[in-house]
Amino acid sequence: SITNKQKQIIKSTAPILKENGKEITSIFYKLMFQAHPELLNLFNQTNQKIGTQPLALANTVYFAAENIDHLDVLMPQIQLIAHKHRALTVLPEHYPIVGKYLLEAIAEFLGEKATSEILDAWSATYNIIATIFIDLEKQLYHELGPNERDKGFISLTIIKKEKVASGPIVSLTLERHDGGKMHNYHPGQYITLRIKKGNYFHNRHYSLIQPFDGKTYRIAIKQEHDCEPKGIVSNEIINNYKEGSTILATLPAGTFMLVENASHHLFIAGGIGITVLSSLIQELHKQGKSNSVTLIHCVPTESHAAFSNQLRSILPRNQYHLLFQGRHLLQGLIHEIVKPDTHVYLCGSVPFMNKVEDYLAQYGHPSSQIHTEAFRPSLSLIKN
Ligand code: HEM
């Protein structure tokens, strides 16, 4: 627990730590990986390099500190992170390790300003958040059922690998052949794939691209070869995994989902963001609600529009808009389509999502009706 005095200390020191979050968390990761190199099997090295993950962890701790009297406002974010942790097989025993090195990093950064009062207050804050995560994650592991093996990485067989669009974007259909059960999921969820490259495992989340068919998981991967650093996992899978290969994965997780009983759903996808939105659209189609759907998909060219044939077959012409580049068109189109009761689902690159969120904010669309799925650590998007 935390005393009122400690809350005061947290509130007065949070701004300093927030200003320097990047630096502190860089120290933190350096110290932690020195002592526990095995944790490099869990953390995304690319996010480390480009700095998004350090910020995500720091941001969460600072938000929690700022909202220490009403943590419930953070619950949707905390749920999302707990799902990612479970998908990556984060365990209760990891929390004291992270706590220890986070505290050491704060101490190292503050130098002689780090009084034991300040450090104790931060330690208490960390413990409160850690307890919330541990409890939530315990529940998520429990929901995976009694089979212990299902709580970790299992082996799936690639039964189909096909190119579905330029990019290239490749889809994999996966089956389980170890006698275990393929768990049901809700559209919007993802599975986490793990490959070995160099000395460590690398893990990535991939959205499931269609509602559950009872026996397979299907995902789509965009080969990331133009960016720096190159997509370690996407390149490895696309170049070296074939039909018949097995791949490590955890069972479905994630909190992104359809709003029940909404009268109008607008889906806005940038490029590969169509993967997860297509799953939601197919679900609505299955429920006989295609009429409530409008889709805008922004792509460089027609050949980049994954699943366009399938989507055309379930959506009437005036409910499916393919836009090539041209952001101006996008803004006008959104303005035309969005009604006060519209629920908007947004997925794409970070700049794309920021742009669309700005448009929606300009029209005063309520943020409670905007649902986003980021293929990057989500809290690093928060703009304050
Ligand atoms: C991801 C916060 C504890 C391992 C994340 C993310 C946040 C976060 C905000 C980004 C989620 C997203 O993708 O949107 C925290 C907080 C913790 C905590 C506040 C403590 C209270 C831990 C522990 C571990 C861990 C104990 C295991 C050692 C990871 C990993 C990721 C992650 C591997 C995936 C991100 C990546 O690979 O770059 N965490 N976390 N976290 N967390 Fe934690």
Short mmCIF file of C-alpha atoms and ligand atoms in Angstrom, two decimals:
data_model
loop_
_atom_site.label_atom_id
_atom_site.label_comp_id
_atom_site.label_asym_id
_atom_site.label_seq_id
_atom_site.Cartn_x
_atom_site.Cartn_y
_atom_site.Cartn_z
CA SER A 1 0.00 0.00 0.00
CA ILE A 2 0.97 3.61 -0.33
CA THR A 3 0.69 6.48 2.17
CA ASN A 4 -0.63 9.96 1.45
CA LYS A 5 2.83 11.35 1.94
CA GLN A 6 4.18 8.90 -0.64
CA LYS A 7 1.45 9.96 -3.07
CA GLN A 8 2.62 13.54 -2.65
CA ILE A 9 6.20 12.52 -3.36
CA ILE A 10 5.09 10.61 -6.44
CA LYS A 11 3.11 13.55 -7.74
CA SER A 12 5.98 15.95 -7.24
CA THR A 13 8.66 13.69 -8.74
CA ALA A 14 6.64 12.18 -11.62
CA PRO A 15 7.25 15.20 -13.90
CA ILE A 16 11.04 14.89 -13.53
CA LEU A 17 10.94 11.22 -14.30
CA LYS A 18 8.54 11.72 -17.17
CA GLU A 19 10.79 14.37 -18.74
CA ASN A 20 13.63 11.89 -18.61
CA GLY A 21 11.68 8.69 -19.19
CA LYS A 22 13.70 7.67 -22.19
CA GLU A 23 16.99 8.02 -20.41
CA ILE A 24 15.84 6.25 -17.26
CA THR A 25 14.33 3.32 -19.08
CA SER A 26 17.44 2.97 -21.23
CA ILE A 27 19.48 2.66 -18.04
CA PHE A 28 16.87 0.23 -16.74
CA TYR A 29 17.05 -2.10 -19.76
CA LYS A 30 20.84 -2.01 -19.79
CA LEU A 31 21.03 -3.01 -16.12
CA MET A 32 18.30 -5.63 -16.40
CA PHE A 33 19.67 -7.35 -19.50
CA GLN A 34 23.17 -7.41 -18.00
CA ALA A 35 21.84 -9.31 -15.00
CA HIS A 36 19.18 -11.32 -16.87
CA PRO A 37 20.20 -11.86 -20.49
CA GLU A 38 17.52 -14.59 -20.73
CA LEU A 39 14.91 -11.81 -20.73
CA LEU A 40 16.17 -10.83 -24.19
CA ASN A 41 14.04 -13.79 -25.30
CA LEU A 42 10.92 -11.82 -24.34
CA PHE A 43 11.60 -8.24 -25.30
CA ASN A 44 11.39 -6.87 -28.79
CA GLN A 45 14.90 -5.83 -29.75
CA THR A 46 13.65 -3.60 -32.53
CA ASN A 47 11.37 -1.64 -30.22
CA GLN A 48 14.38 -1.30 -27.93
CA LYS A 49 16.46 0.09 -30.74
CA ILE A 50 13.90 2.60 -31.92
CA GLY A 51 13.00 3.52 -28.36
CA THR A 52 9.26 2.84 -28.38
CA GLN A 53 9.28 0.12 -25.75
CA PRO A 54 11.31 2.05 -23.16
CA LEU A 55 8.79 4.86 -23.50
CA ALA A 56 5.81 2.53 -23.20
CA LEU A 57 6.94 1.09 -19.91
CA ALA A 58 7.93 4.47 -18.51
CA ASN A 59 4.66 6.05 -19.61
CA THR A 60 2.63 3.38 -17.88
CA VAL A 61 4.41 3.87 -14.60
CA TYR A 62 4.00 7.66 -14.82
CA PHE A 63 0.32 7.48 -15.76
CA ALA A 64 -0.24 5.13 -12.91
CA ALA A 65 1.58 7.50 -10.59
CA GLU A 66 -0.42 10.49 -11.82
CA ASN A 67 -3.68 8.57 -11.46
CA ILE A 68 -2.77 6.74 -8.30
CA ASP A 69 -6.09 7.77 -6.67
CA HIS A 70 -8.26 6.50 -9.53
CA LEU A 71 -6.43 3.74 -11.36
CA ASP A 72 -9.70 2.54 -12.86
CA VAL A 73 -9.34 5.15 -15.64
CA LEU A 74 -6.31 3.19 -16.84
CA MET A 75 -8.03 -0.19 -16.86
CA PRO A 76 -8.53 -0.49 -20.65
CA GLN A 77 -4.81 0.18 -21.21
CA ILE A 78 -3.83 -2.13 -18.37
CA GLN A 79 -6.02 -4.92 -19.80
CA LEU A 80 -4.40 -4.49 -23.21
CA ILE A 81 -0.92 -4.72 -21.73
CA ALA A 82 -1.87 -7.74 -19.58
CA HIS A 83 -3.03 -9.54 -22.73
CA LYS A 84 0.28 -8.79 -24.46
CA HIS A 85 2.19 -9.94 -21.40
CA ARG A 86 0.27 -13.23 -21.30
CA ALA A 87 0.81 -13.71 -25.03
CA LEU A 88 4.55 -13.29 -24.43
CA THR A 89 4.50 -15.62 -21.40
CA VAL A 90 5.37 -12.97 -18.80
CA LEU A 91 5.14 -14.58 -15.34
CA PRO A 92 4.68 -13.31 -11.75
CA GLU A 93 8.33 -14.02 -10.93
CA HIS A 94 9.43 -11.53 -13.60
CA TYR A 95 7.88 -8.58 -11.76
CA PRO A 96 10.37 -8.30 -8.91
CA ILE A 97 13.18 -8.34 -11.48
CA VAL A 98 11.69 -5.49 -13.50
CA GLY A 99 10.92 -3.61 -10.25
CA LYS A 100 14.45 -3.98 -8.95
CA TYR A 101 16.13 -2.59 -12.05
CA LEU A 102 13.58 0.14 -12.58
CA LEU A 103 14.29 1.39 -9.07
CA GLU A 104 18.03 1.11 -9.61
CA ALA A 105 17.70 3.09 -12.81
CA ILE A 106 15.72 5.84 -11.08
CA ALA A 107 18.33 5.93 -8.33
CA GLU A 108 21.18 6.09 -10.82
CA PHE A 109 19.49 8.86 -12.78
CA LEU A 110 18.62 11.00 -9.78
CA GLY A 111 22.09 10.58 -8.30
CA GLU A 112 22.37 12.31 -4.95
CA LYS A 113 18.80 13.63 -5.23
CA ALA A 114 17.56 10.07 -4.80
CA THR A 115 16.52 10.06 -1.15
CA SER A 116 15.27 6.84 0.38
CA GLU A 117 11.88 8.53 0.79
CA ILE A 118 11.61 9.09 -2.95
CA LEU A 119 12.79 5.60 -3.83
CA ASP A 120 10.41 4.00 -1.33
CA ALA A 121 7.49 5.93 -2.79
CA TRP A 122 8.33 4.73 -6.30
CA SER A 123 8.84 1.22 -5.11
CA ALA A 124 5.37 1.30 -3.51
CA THR A 125 3.84 2.63 -6.75
CA TYR A 126 5.53 -0.04 -8.80
CA ASN A 127 4.30 -2.73 -6.44
CA ILE A 128 0.71 -1.54 -6.74
CA ILE A 129 0.80 -1.70 -10.54
CA ALA A 130 2.70 -4.97 -10.55
CA THR A 131 0.05 -6.53 -8.30
CA ILE A 132 -2.71 -5.41 -10.64
CA PHE A 133 -0.89 -6.91 -13.64
CA ILE A 134 -0.05 -10.16 -11.86
CA ASP A 135 -3.69 -10.67 -10.82
CA LEU A 136 -5.08 -9.91 -14.27
CA GLU A 137 -2.54 -12.13 -15.97
CA LYS A 138 -3.24 -14.97 -13.54
CA GLN A 139 -6.87 -14.76 -14.67
CA LEU A 140 -5.84 -14.78 -18.35
CA TYR A 141 -3.63 -17.85 -17.89
CA HIS A 142 -6.48 -19.50 -16.01
CA GLU A 143 -8.86 -18.88 -18.93
CA LEU A 144 -6.54 -20.96 -21.13
CA GLY A 145 -7.76 -24.03 -19.27
CA PRO A 146 -6.12 -26.82 -17.28
CA ASN A 147 -3.53 -27.90 -19.87
CA GLU A 148 -0.23 -26.38 -18.66
CA ARG A 149 1.28 -26.61 -22.13
CA ASP A 150 -1.38 -24.22 -23.46
CA LYS A 151 -0.01 -21.43 -21.25
CA GLY A 152 3.30 -21.29 -23.09
CA PHE A 153 4.52 -21.48 -26.68
CA ILE A 154 3.08 -24.41 -28.60
CA SER A 155 4.02 -25.75 -32.00
CA LEU A 156 1.74 -25.03 -34.98
CA THR A 157 2.07 -26.40 -38.50
CA ILE A 158 1.87 -24.12 -41.52
CA ILE A 159 -0.65 -25.87 -43.75
CA LYS A 160 -0.94 -23.07 -46.28
CA LYS A 161 1.28 -20.15 -47.24
CA GLU A 162 0.11 -17.76 -49.94
CA LYS A 163 0.76 -14.28 -51.20
CA VAL A 164 -2.34 -12.15 -50.70
CA ALA A 165 -1.13 -8.71 -51.88
CA SER A 166 1.85 -6.68 -52.97
CA GLY A 167 4.13 -5.57 -50.18
CA PRO A 168 4.46 -8.50 -50.24
CA ILE A 169 1.79 -9.61 -47.80
CA VAL A 170 1.71 -13.34 -47.18
CA SER A 171 -0.93 -15.27 -45.28
CA LEU A 172 -0.27 -18.36 -43.19
CA THR A 173 -2.90 -20.90 -42.21
CA LEU A 174 -1.87 -22.77 -39.07
CA GLU A 175 -3.01 -26.01 -37.48
CA ARG A 176 -2.17 -27.74 -34.27
CA HIS A 177 -0.92 -31.33 -34.45
CA ASP A 178 0.26 -32.00 -30.88
CA GLY A 179 -3.09 -33.33 -29.72
CA GLY A 180 -3.94 -30.04 -27.98
CA LYS A 181 -6.96 -27.91 -28.68
CA MET A 182 -7.13 -24.85 -30.92
CA HIS A 183 -8.82 -22.31 -28.66
CA ASN A 184 -11.67 -20.17 -29.83
CA TYR A 185 -11.04 -16.42 -30.09
CA HIS A 186 -13.00 -13.31 -30.88
CA PRO A 187 -12.30 -11.36 -34.07
CA GLY A 188 -9.84 -8.58 -33.23
CA GLN A 189 -7.49 -10.88 -31.33
CA TYR A 190 -3.97 -11.92 -32.35
CA ILE A 191 -1.56 -14.78 -31.91
CA THR A 192 2.09 -14.32 -31.03
CA LEU A 193 4.73 -16.05 -33.14
CA ARG A 194 8.25 -16.78 -31.98
CA ILE A 195 11.31 -17.49 -34.08
CA LYS A 196 14.93 -18.07 -33.15
CA LYS A 197 17.45 -15.83 -34.87
CA GLY A 198 20.95 -15.28 -33.56
CA ASN A 199 21.17 -16.15 -29.87
CA TYR A 200 17.63 -15.23 -28.90
CA PHE A 201 13.98 -15.72 -29.60
CA HIS A 202 12.04 -12.92 -31.28
CA ASN A 203 8.31 -12.62 -30.72
CA ARG A 204 5.70 -10.75 -32.72
CA HIS A 205 1.95 -10.37 -32.49
CA TYR A 206 -0.11 -11.05 -35.64
CA SER A 207 -3.82 -10.34 -35.91
CA LEU A 208 -6.08 -13.24 -36.82
CA ILE A 209 -7.61 -12.33 -40.15
CA GLN A 210 -10.89 -14.21 -40.01
CA PRO A 211 -13.41 -15.44 -37.44
CA PHE A 212 -12.55 -18.84 -35.95
CA ASP A 213 -13.40 -21.77 -38.24
CA GLY A 214 -13.02 -24.36 -35.48
CA LYS A 215 -9.64 -25.75 -36.57
CA THR A 216 -7.18 -23.20 -37.98
CA TYR A 217 -5.63 -19.84 -37.19
CA ARG A 218 -4.97 -17.58 -40.15
CA ILE A 219 -2.72 -14.53 -40.07
CA ALA A 220 -1.08 -12.23 -42.62
CA ILE A 221 2.47 -10.94 -42.52
CA LYS A 222 3.86 -7.98 -44.37
CA GLN A 223 7.49 -8.35 -45.29
CA GLU A 224 9.21 -5.32 -43.79
CA HIS A 225 12.31 -4.83 -45.89
CA ASP A 226 12.36 -1.11 -46.61
CA CYS A 227 12.49 0.07 -43.03
CA GLU A 228 15.47 0.19 -40.71
CA PRO A 229 15.99 -2.06 -38.83
CA LYS A 230 14.48 -4.61 -41.23
CA GLY A 231 11.66 -6.81 -39.98
CA ILE A 232 13.64 -9.64 -38.40
CA VAL A 233 10.63 -11.86 -37.90
CA SER A 234 8.67 -11.07 -41.06
CA ASN A 235 11.71 -11.63 -43.28
CA GLU A 236 12.65 -14.87 -41.56
CA ILE A 237 9.15 -16.30 -41.84
CA ILE A 238 8.54 -15.22 -45.40
CA ASN A 239 11.96 -16.35 -46.64
CA ASN A 240 12.50 -19.52 -44.65
CA TYR A 241 9.22 -21.03 -43.45
CA LYS A 242 7.31 -23.24 -45.86
CA GLU A 243 4.12 -25.25 -45.99
CA GLY A 244 4.74 -28.16 -43.62
CA SER A 245 7.13 -26.17 -41.37
CA THR A 246 6.21 -25.78 -37.73
CA ILE A 247 6.34 -22.50 -35.86
CA LEU A 248 6.08 -21.56 -32.18
CA ALA A 249 3.02 -19.58 -31.10
CA THR A 250 0.94 -18.74 -28.06
CA LEU A 251 -2.83 -19.04 -28.05
CA PRO A 252 -4.99 -16.02 -29.01
CA ALA A 253 -5.01 -12.87 -26.88
CA GLY A 254 -6.04 -9.23 -27.18
CA THR A 255 -8.74 -6.79 -26.16
CA PHE A 256 -9.59 -5.17 -29.50
CA MET A 257 -13.14 -6.12 -30.51
CA LEU A 258 -16.45 -5.12 -32.04
CA VAL A 259 -18.91 -2.97 -30.14
CA GLU A 260 -22.08 -4.98 -29.68
CA ASN A 261 -25.25 -3.57 -31.22
CA ALA A 262 -23.69 -0.50 -32.81
CA SER A 263 -25.87 0.76 -35.64
CA HIS A 264 -23.02 1.90 -37.90
CA HIS A 265 -19.40 0.68 -38.04
CA LEU A 266 -16.79 2.62 -40.02
CA PHE A 267 -13.51 0.75 -40.57
CA ILE A 268 -10.48 2.79 -41.59
CA ALA A 269 -7.39 0.78 -42.55
CA GLY A 270 -3.98 1.98 -43.61
CA GLY A 271 -2.16 -0.73 -45.62
CA ILE A 272 -1.59 -3.89 -43.58
CA GLY A 273 -4.04 -2.56 -40.94
CA ILE A 274 -6.74 -4.25 -43.03
CA THR A 275 -5.78 -7.63 -41.53
CA VAL A 276 -7.50 -7.14 -38.20
CA LEU A 277 -10.35 -5.00 -39.55
CA SER A 278 -11.18 -7.61 -42.19
CA SER A 279 -11.73 -10.12 -39.39
CA LEU A 280 -14.25 -7.79 -37.69
CA ILE A 281 -16.02 -7.11 -40.99
CA GLN A 282 -16.34 -10.83 -41.74
CA GLU A 283 -17.80 -11.33 -38.29
CA LEU A 284 -20.46 -8.68 -38.91
CA HIS A 285 -21.18 -10.29 -42.26
CA LYS A 286 -21.62 -13.66 -40.53
CA GLN A 287 -24.10 -12.01 -38.18
CA GLY A 288 -26.05 -10.66 -41.16
CA LYS A 289 -25.03 -7.07 -40.43
CA SER A 290 -23.06 -6.13 -43.56
CA ASN A 291 -25.40 -3.21 -44.05
CA SER A 292 -24.04 -1.53 -40.94
CA VAL A 293 -20.47 -1.56 -42.32
CA THR A 294 -18.45 1.01 -44.26
CA LEU A 295 -14.78 0.41 -45.05
CA ILE A 296 -12.11 2.84 -46.17
CA HIS A 297 -8.82 1.18 -47.07
CA CYS A 298 -5.85 3.41 -47.92
CA VAL A 299 -3.16 1.72 -50.02
CA PRO A 300 -0.38 2.77 -52.41
CA THR A 301 -1.96 0.88 -55.36
CA GLU A 302 -4.78 -1.56 -56.02
CA SER A 303 -2.43 -4.56 -55.80
CA HIS A 304 -1.58 -3.66 -52.19
CA ALA A 305 -5.22 -4.03 -51.14
CA ALA A 306 -5.21 -7.41 -49.38
CA PHE A 307 -8.54 -9.29 -49.28
CA SER A 308 -10.18 -6.88 -51.71
CA ASN A 309 -11.99 -9.61 -53.65
CA GLN A 310 -13.38 -11.15 -50.52
CA LEU A 311 -14.38 -7.77 -49.08
CA ARG A 312 -16.03 -6.75 -52.36
CA SER A 313 -18.07 -9.91 -52.28
CA ILE A 314 -19.53 -9.08 -48.86
CA LEU A 315 -19.78 -5.28 -49.01
CA PRO A 316 -21.99 -3.31 -51.42
CA ARG A 317 -20.05 -1.02 -53.74
CA ASN A 318 -20.83 2.23 -51.91
CA GLN A 319 -19.68 0.74 -48.59
CA TYR A 320 -16.16 -0.18 -49.70
CA HIS A 321 -13.77 2.65 -50.57
CA LEU A 322 -10.23 2.01 -51.76
CA LEU A 323 -8.15 5.18 -51.60
CA PHE A 324 -4.78 5.50 -53.28
CA GLN A 325 -2.55 7.88 -51.26
CA GLY A 326 -4.36 11.26 -51.23
CA ARG A 327 -4.98 12.24 -47.62
CA HIS A 328 -7.29 15.11 -48.65
CA LEU A 329 -9.75 12.66 -50.12
CA LEU A 330 -9.61 10.68 -46.92
CA GLN A 331 -10.53 13.62 -44.71
CA GLY A 332 -13.51 14.58 -46.89
CA LEU A 333 -14.71 11.00 -47.12
CA ILE A 334 -14.55 10.47 -43.37
CA HIS A 335 -16.49 13.68 -42.89
CA GLU A 336 -19.17 12.46 -45.29
CA ILE A 337 -19.51 9.03 -43.74
CA VAL A 338 -19.26 9.64 -40.00
CA LYS A 339 -22.60 10.07 -38.23
CA PRO A 340 -23.02 10.86 -34.54
CA ASP A 341 -23.71 7.19 -33.74
CA THR A 342 -20.84 5.77 -35.84
CA HIS A 343 -18.26 3.55 -34.16
CA VAL A 344 -14.91 3.98 -35.88
CA TYR A 345 -12.27 1.21 -35.92
CA LEU A 346 -8.84 2.32 -36.93
CA CYS A 347 -5.68 0.39 -37.73
CA GLY A 348 -2.56 1.35 -39.65
CA SER A 349 0.83 2.94 -39.19
CA VAL A 350 1.31 5.34 -36.29
CA PRO A 351 1.38 8.51 -38.46
CA PHE A 352 -1.70 7.30 -40.34
CA MET A 353 -3.61 6.67 -37.13
CA ASN A 354 -2.59 10.00 -35.64
CA LYS A 355 -3.78 11.75 -38.78
CA VAL A 356 -7.19 10.06 -38.78
CA GLU A 357 -7.60 10.66 -35.06
CA ASP A 358 -6.91 14.34 -35.66
CA TYR A 359 -9.60 14.47 -38.36
CA LEU A 360 -12.10 12.79 -36.10
CA ALA A 361 -11.23 15.13 -33.25
CA GLN A 362 -11.80 18.11 -35.56
CA TYR A 363 -15.34 16.86 -36.22
CA GLY A 364 -15.81 16.44 -32.48
CA HIS A 365 -16.38 12.71 -32.83
CA PRO A 366 -16.49 11.23 -29.30
CA SER A 367 -13.30 9.35 -28.45
CA SER A 368 -15.42 6.65 -26.76
CA GLN A 369 -16.59 5.76 -30.29
CA ILE A 370 -13.08 5.48 -31.72
CA HIS A 371 -11.39 2.08 -31.37
CA THR A 372 -7.77 1.70 -32.35
CA GLU A 373 -5.40 -1.20 -32.75
CA ALA A 374 -1.76 -0.23 -32.98
CA PHE A 375 0.91 -2.57 -34.31
CA ARG A 376 3.33 -0.69 -32.06
CA PRO A 377 3.46 -0.36 -28.28
CA SER A 378 0.29 1.55 -27.71
CA LEU A 379 1.17 3.80 -24.82
CA SER A 380 4.04 5.32 -26.71
CA LEU A 381 1.31 6.90 -28.84
CA ILE A 382 -0.10 8.95 -26.04
CA LYS A 383 0.78 12.46 -26.95
CA ASN A 384 1.37 14.27 -23.64
C1 HEM B 1 5.01 -4.68 -23.12
C2 HEM B 1 4.24 -2.04 -19.18
C3 HEM B 1 6.10 -5.57 -16.44
C4 HEM B 1 7.65 -7.73 -20.46
C5 HEM B 1 4.60 -3.68 -22.27
C6 HEM B 1 3.96 -2.48 -22.70
C7 HEM B 1 3.75 -1.75 -21.61
C8 HEM B 1 4.26 -2.47 -20.47
C9 HEM B 1 3.08 -0.39 -21.55
C10 HEM B 1 3.60 -2.11 -24.13
C11 HEM B 1 2.28 -2.73 -24.49
C12 HEM B 1 1.88 -2.47 -25.91
O1 HEM B 1 2.45 -3.13 -26.80
O2 HEM B 1 1.04 -1.63 -26.15
C13 HEM B 1 4.68 -2.77 -18.09
C14 HEM B 1 4.58 -2.34 -16.71
C15 HEM B 1 5.10 -3.33 -15.94
C16 HEM B 1 5.52 -4.38 -16.85
C17 HEM B 1 4.02 -1.01 -16.26
C18 HEM B 1 5.25 -3.41 -14.45
C19 HEM B 1 4.37 -2.99 -13.57
C20 HEM B 1 6.69 -6.45 -17.29
C21 HEM B 1 7.43 -7.63 -16.88
C22 HEM B 1 7.89 -8.22 -18.02
C23 HEM B 1 7.41 -7.45 -19.13
C24 HEM B 1 7.63 -8.07 -15.44
C25 HEM B 1 8.73 -9.48 -18.12
C26 HEM B 1 9.96 -9.51 -17.77
C27 HEM B 1 7.09 -7.07 -21.52
C28 HEM B 1 7.33 -7.42 -22.89
C29 HEM B 1 6.55 -6.55 -23.66
C30 HEM B 1 5.87 -5.68 -22.74
C31 HEM B 1 8.26 -8.52 -23.37
C32 HEM B 1 6.43 -6.52 -25.18
C33 HEM B 1 7.05 -5.31 -25.74
C34 HEM B 1 8.30 -5.55 -26.47
O3 HEM B 1 8.68 -6.70 -26.65
O4 HEM B 1 8.89 -4.56 -26.87
N1 HEM B 1 4.78 -3.66 -20.92
N2 HEM B 1 5.24 -4.00 -18.13
N3 HEM B 1 6.70 -6.39 -18.66
N4 HEM B 1 6.21 -6.03 -21.46
FE1 HEM B 1 5.67 -5.07 -19.80
#
